Coordinates of C-alpha atoms in Angstrom, one line a residue:
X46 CA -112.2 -108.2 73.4
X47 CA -110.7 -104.6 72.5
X48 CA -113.6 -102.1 71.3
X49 CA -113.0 -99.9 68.1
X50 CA -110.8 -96.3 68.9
X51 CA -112.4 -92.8 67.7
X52 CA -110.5 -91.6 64.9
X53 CA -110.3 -89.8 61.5
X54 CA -112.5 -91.1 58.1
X55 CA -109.9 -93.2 56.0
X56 CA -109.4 -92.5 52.3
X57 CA -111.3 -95.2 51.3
X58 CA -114.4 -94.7 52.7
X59 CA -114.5 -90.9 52.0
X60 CA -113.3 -91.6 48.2
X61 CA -116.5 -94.5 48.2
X62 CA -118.6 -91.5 49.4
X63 CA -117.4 -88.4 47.9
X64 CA -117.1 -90.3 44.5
X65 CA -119.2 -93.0 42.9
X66 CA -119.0 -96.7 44.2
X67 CA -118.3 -97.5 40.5
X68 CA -114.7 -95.8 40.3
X69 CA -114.1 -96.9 43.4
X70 CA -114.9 -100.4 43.1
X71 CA -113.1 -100.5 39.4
X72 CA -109.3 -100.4 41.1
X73 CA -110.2 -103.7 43.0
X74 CA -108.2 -106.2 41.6
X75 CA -106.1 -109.6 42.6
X76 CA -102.8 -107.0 42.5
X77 CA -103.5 -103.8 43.7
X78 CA -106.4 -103.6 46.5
X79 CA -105.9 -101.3 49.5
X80 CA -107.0 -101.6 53.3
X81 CA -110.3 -99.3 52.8
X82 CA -111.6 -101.3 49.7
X83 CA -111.1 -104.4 51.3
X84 CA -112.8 -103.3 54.4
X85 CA -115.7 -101.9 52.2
X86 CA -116.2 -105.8 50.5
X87 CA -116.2 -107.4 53.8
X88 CA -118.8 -108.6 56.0
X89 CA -116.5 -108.8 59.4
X90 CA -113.6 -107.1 59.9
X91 CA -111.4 -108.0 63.0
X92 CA -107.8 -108.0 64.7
X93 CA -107.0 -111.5 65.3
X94 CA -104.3 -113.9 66.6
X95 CA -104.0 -116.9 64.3
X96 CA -104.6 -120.0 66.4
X97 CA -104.2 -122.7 64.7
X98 CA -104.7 -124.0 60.7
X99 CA -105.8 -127.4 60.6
X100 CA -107.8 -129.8 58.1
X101 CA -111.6 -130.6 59.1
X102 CA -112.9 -133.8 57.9
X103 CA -116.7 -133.6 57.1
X104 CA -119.6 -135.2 54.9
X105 CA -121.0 -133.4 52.0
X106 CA -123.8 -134.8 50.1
X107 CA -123.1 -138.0 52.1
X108 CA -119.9 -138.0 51.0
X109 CA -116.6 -137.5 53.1
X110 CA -114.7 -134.3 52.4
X111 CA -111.8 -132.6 54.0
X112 CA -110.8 -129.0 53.9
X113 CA -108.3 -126.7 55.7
X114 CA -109.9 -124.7 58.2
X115 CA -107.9 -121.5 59.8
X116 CA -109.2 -120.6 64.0
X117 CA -107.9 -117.5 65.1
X118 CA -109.1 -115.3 68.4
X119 CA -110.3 -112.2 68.0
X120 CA -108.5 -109.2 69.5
X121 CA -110.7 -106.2 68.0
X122 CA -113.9 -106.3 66.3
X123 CA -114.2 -103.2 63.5
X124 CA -117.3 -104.4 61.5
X125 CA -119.7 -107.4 61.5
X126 CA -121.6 -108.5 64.8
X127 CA -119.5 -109.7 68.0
X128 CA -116.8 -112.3 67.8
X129 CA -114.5 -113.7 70.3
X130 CA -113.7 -116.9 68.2
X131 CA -114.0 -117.5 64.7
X132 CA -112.9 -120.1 62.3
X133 CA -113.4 -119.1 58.3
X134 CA -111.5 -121.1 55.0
X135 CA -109.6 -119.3 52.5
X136 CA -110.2 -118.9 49.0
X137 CA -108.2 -117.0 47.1
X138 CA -105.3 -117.9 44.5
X139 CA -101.9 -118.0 46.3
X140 CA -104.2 -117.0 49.8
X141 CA -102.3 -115.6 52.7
X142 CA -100.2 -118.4 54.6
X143 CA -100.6 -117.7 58.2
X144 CA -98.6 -119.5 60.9
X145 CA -100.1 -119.8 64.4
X146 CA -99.3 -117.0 66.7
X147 CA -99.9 -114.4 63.8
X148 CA -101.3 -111.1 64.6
X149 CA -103.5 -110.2 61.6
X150 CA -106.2 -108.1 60.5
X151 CA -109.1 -110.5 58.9
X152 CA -111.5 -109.2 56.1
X153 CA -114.0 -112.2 56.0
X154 CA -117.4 -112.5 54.0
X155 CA -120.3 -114.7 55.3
X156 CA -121.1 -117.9 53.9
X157 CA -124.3 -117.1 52.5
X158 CA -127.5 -118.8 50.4
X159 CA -125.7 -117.8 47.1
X160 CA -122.0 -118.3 48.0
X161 CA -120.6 -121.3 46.4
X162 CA -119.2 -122.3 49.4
X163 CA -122.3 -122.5 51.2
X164 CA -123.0 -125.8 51.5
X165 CA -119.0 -127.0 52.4
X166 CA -119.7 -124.2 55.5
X167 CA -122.5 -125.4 56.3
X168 CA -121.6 -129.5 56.7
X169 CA -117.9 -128.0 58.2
X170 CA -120.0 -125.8 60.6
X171 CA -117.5 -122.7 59.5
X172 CA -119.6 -119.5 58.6
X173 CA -117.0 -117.5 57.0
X174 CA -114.6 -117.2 54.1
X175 CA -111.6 -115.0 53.4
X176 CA -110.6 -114.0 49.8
X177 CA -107.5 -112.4 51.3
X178 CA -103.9 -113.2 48.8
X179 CA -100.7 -113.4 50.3
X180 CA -100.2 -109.8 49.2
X181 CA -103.0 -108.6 51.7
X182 CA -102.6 -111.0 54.2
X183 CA -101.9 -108.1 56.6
X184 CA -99.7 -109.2 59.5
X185 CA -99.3 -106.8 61.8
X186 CA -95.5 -106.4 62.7
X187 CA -94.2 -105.1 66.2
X188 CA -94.8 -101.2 66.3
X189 CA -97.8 -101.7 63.9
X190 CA -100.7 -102.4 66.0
X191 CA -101.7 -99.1 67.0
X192 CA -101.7 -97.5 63.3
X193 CA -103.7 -100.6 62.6
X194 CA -106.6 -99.9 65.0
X195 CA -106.4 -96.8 64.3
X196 CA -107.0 -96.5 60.8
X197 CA -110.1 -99.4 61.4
X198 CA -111.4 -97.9 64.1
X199 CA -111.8 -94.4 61.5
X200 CA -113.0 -97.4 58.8
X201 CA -116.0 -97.8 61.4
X202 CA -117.4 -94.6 61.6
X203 CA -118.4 -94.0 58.3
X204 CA -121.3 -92.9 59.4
X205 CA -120.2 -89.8 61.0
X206 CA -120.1 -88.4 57.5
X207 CA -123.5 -88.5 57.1
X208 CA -125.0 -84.8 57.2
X209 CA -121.6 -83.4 56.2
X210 CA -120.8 -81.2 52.8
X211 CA -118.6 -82.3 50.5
X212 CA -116.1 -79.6 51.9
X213 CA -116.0 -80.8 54.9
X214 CA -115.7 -84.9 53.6
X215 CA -112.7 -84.0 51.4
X216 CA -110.9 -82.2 54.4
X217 CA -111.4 -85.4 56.5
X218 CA -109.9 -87.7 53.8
X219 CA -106.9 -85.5 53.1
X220 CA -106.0 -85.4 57.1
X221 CA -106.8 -89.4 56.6
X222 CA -104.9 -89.6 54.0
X223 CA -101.9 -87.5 55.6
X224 CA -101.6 -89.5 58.5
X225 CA -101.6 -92.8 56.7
X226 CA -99.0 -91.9 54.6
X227 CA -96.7 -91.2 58.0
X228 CA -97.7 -94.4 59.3
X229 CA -95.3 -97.2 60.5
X230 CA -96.9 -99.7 58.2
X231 CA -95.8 -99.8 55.2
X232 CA -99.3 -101.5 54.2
X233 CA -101.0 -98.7 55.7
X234 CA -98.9 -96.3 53.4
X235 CA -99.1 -98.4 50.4
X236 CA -103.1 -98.5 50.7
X237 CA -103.2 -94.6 51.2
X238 CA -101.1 -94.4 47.9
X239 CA -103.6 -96.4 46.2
X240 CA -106.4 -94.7 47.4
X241 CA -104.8 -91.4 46.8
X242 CA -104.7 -92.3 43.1
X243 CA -108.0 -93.4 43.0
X244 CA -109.4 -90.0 44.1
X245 CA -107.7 -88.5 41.1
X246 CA -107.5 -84.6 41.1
X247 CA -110.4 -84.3 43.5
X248 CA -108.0 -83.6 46.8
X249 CA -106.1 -80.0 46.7
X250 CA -102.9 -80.0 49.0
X251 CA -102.0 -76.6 50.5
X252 CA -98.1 -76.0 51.3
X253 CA -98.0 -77.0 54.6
X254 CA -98.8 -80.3 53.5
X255 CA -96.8 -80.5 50.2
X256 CA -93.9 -79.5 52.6
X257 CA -94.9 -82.6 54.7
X258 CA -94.9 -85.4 52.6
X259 CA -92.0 -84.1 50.6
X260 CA -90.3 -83.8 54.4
X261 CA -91.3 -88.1 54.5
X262 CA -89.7 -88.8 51.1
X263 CA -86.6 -87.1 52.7
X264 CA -86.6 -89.2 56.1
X265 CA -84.0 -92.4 56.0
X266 CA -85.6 -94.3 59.2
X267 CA -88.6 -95.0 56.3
X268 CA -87.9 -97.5 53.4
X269 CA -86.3 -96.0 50.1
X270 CA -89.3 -98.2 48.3
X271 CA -92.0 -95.8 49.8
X272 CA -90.7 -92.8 49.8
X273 CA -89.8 -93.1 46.5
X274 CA -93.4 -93.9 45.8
X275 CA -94.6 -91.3 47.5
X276 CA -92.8 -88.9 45.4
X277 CA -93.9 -90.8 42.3
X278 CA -97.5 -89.8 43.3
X279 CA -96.6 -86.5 43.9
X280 CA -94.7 -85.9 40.8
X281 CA -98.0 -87.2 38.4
X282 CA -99.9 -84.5 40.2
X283 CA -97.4 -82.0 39.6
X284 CA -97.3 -80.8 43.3
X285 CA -93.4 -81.2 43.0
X286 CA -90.2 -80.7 40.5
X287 CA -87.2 -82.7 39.6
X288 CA -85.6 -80.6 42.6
X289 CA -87.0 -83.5 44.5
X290 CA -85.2 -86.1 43.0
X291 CA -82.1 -84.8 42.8
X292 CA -82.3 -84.1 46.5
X293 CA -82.6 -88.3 46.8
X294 CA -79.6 -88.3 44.4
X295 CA -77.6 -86.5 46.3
X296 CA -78.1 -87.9 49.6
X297 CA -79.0 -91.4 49.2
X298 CA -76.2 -94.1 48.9
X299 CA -75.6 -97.8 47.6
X300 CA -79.1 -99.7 47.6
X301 CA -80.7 -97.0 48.1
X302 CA -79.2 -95.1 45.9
X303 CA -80.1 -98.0 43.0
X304 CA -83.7 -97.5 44.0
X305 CA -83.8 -93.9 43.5
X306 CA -82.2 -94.4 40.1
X307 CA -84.2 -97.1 38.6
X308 CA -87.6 -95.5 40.3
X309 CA -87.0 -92.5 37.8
X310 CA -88.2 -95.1 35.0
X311 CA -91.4 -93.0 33.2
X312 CA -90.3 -89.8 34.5
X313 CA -86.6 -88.9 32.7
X314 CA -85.2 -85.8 32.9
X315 CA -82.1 -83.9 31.9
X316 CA -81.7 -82.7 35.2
X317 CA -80.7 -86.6 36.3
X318 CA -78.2 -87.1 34.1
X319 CA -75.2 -86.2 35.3
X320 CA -76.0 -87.6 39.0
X321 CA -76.8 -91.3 37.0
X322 CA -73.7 -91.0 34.6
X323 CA -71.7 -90.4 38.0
X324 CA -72.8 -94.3 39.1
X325 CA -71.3 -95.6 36.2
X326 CA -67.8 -95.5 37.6
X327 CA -69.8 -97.3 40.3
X328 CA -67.8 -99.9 42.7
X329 CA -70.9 -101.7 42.2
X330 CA -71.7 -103.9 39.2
X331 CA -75.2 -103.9 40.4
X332 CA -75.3 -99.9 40.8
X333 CA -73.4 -99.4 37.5
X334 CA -76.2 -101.9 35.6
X335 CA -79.2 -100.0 37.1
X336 CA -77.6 -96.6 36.0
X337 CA -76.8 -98.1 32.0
X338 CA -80.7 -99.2 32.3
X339 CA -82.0 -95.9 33.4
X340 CA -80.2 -94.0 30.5
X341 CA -81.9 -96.1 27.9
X342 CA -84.5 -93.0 27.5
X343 CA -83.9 -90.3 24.6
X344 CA -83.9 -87.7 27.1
X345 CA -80.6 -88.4 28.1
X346 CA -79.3 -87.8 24.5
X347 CA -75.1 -86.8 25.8
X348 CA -74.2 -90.1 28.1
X349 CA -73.7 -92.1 24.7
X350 CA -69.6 -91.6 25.7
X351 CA -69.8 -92.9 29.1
X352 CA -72.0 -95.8 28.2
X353 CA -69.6 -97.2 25.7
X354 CA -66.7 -98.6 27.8
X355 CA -69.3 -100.6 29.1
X356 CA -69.9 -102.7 26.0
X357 CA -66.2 -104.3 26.8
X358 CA -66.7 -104.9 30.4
X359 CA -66.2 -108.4 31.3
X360 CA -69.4 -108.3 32.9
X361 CA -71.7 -109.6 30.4
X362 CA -74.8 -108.2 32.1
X363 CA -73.1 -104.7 31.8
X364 CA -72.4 -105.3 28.0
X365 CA -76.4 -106.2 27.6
X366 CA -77.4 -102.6 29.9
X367 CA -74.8 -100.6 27.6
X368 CA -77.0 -102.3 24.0
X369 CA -80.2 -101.0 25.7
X370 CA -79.4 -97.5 26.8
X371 CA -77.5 -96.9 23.6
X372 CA -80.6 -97.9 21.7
X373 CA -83.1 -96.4 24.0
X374 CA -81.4 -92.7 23.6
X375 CA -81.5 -93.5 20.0
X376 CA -79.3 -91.0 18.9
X377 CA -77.1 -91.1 15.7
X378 CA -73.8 -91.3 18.3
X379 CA -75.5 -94.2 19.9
X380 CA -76.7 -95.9 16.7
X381 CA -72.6 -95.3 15.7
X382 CA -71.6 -96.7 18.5
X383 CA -73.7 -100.0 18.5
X384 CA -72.6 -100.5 14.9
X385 CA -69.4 -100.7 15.2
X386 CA -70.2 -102.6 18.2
X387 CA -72.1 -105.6 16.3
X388 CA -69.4 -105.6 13.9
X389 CA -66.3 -106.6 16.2
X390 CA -67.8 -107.8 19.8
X391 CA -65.9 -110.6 20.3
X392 CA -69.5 -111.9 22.5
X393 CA -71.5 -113.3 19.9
X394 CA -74.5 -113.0 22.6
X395 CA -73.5 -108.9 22.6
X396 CA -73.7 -108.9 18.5
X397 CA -76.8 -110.8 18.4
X398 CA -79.0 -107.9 21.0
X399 CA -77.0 -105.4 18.8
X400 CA -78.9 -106.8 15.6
X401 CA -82.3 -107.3 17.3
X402 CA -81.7 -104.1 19.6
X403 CA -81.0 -101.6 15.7
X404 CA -83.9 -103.9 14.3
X405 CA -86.4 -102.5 17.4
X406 CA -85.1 -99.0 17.1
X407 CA -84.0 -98.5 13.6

């Protein structure tokens, strides 16, 4: 069995010390739940490959009983006392579905006196339980391990914070944090964005490291979908401008491109305009849709003439973006222009939006 590798503090464990357990524990939910807060509710944490998932017939209260019981080896042990086999049942809504041969990273709990699973452990002989969902099941894809033990191994060493100031705790979590954010995973960067918006305002980036992450949003070998939600995070705490953006807009392309424009949702600006009127003339149906969509803001009060052609596109689903970004600028153009719109469509599915579309923003 592999032991646990030195490393830095992760976010999580540095935001459950440097702030109360109660905000902390408050962003735990069935949806959004990063690697660091599941760590923190977990008895045993290990590395393990899935070895087999298989139902266990048993008695309970005399009675016979069958449930599925998952076996999986253990690779690396980050929390809980020494493992090299372990068997646990999963309770969660829409749980993780492993497969055998899975590499995954286990957050299990102990069937205890007061767990209601208790007694079904105890007549299955299986002492644990994992509340994992299929959205943090975890697997760890090739290229991934190491980030993985990394960021557990750091998880285990809480308690080489003890003693420190609260300086020298936030430094730790922003290098934490840093690094995760670069990682391979995309889990990994997906719990540090969650982390990083449960700290709030309490972590202070210099430039160096503004200039680092904005230098990830930039870097095509990483998914569109995160570095597009990296800068979302970075906009809300103002550490960069539209500048940013419109450096996606003018280098991205196709799907990518689509991403960019329909990320901007909750953070218009003027400054977009003319790079999301271009995709209008599109090739794209799909690219020309997301564009209409993303106009449907007030802010972008001047694109009411390009819409319009697309209220007599064949394409119905263009005719229905062109109703809501006319009505979501809300101008007296675009008002005009629905009008005469819901008089002489010849869709009666186009007039009837109109009517409820003016109705919503009349």
């Amino acid at each position: 069995m592999g032991g646990t590798r030195s490393g830095l503090m992760p976010l999580g464990l540095m935001c459950f010390l440097v702030c109360s357990a109660q905000v902390v524990l408050a962003h735990i939910d069935a949806v959004r739940v990063s690697l660091s807060q599941l760590f923190l509710s977990s008895d045993v944490v290990v590395i393990a490959r899935i070895e087999g998932i298989s139902d266990r017939s048993f008695l309970l209260d005399n009675r016979p009983k069958v449930d599925t019981v998952v076996s999986a080896r253990v690779s690396y042990q980050y929390k809980g006392r020494n493992l090299s086999d372990i068997e646990f049942f999963q309770d969660a809504h829409g749980h993780a579905h492993y497969v055998p041969g899975d590499l995954a990273v286990l957050f299990l709990n102990t069937l205890g006196d007061g767990h209601p699973l208790h007694g079904v452990g105890s007549a299955a002989g299986v002492d644990f339980v994992s509340s994992q969902a299929s959205n943090t099941a975890h697997r760890i894809n090739p290229g991934e391990l190491a980030d993985y033990q990394w960021v557990l191994a750091a998880y285990a060493e809480s308690a080489n914070l003890i003693g420190s100031s609260n300086e020298q705790r936030l430094q730790r979590v922003k290098q934490t944090m840093l690094r995760m954010l670069g990682s391979n995973s995309k889990e990994i960067t997906e719990s540090a964005l969650l982390d990083w918006e449960n700290m709030g305002g309490e972590l202070q980036l210099d430039q160096e490291e503004i200039a680092y992450l904005l230098a990830l949003t930039r870097d095509p070998a990483s998914p569109v979908n995160l570095r597009v939600a990296i800068l979302h995070s970075m906009s809300r705490k103002q550490l960069v401008d539209e500048t940013a953006w419109i450096y996606l807009f003018e280098h991205e392309v196709n799907e990518n491109l689509l991403r960019v424009i329909m990320s901007t949702h909750g953070i218009e600006n003027r400054a977009f305009m003319p790079y999301i009127v271009a995709q209008l003339d599109n090739s794209s149906d799909e690219v020309v849709e997301g564009a209409a969509r993303a106009l449907g803001h007030p802010a972008y009060k001047g694109a009411e003439a390009a819409l319009k052609p697309l209220l007599h596109e064949e394409n119905q689903r263009l005719n229905y973006a062109a109703v809501y970004a006319l009505a979501g600028i809300n101008s007296a153009q675009a008002r005009q222009i629905l009008l005469d719109a819901e008089a002489d469509h010849p869709n009666p599915k186009v007039r009837r939006l109109i009517s409820a579309r003016l109705k919503v923003f009349s």
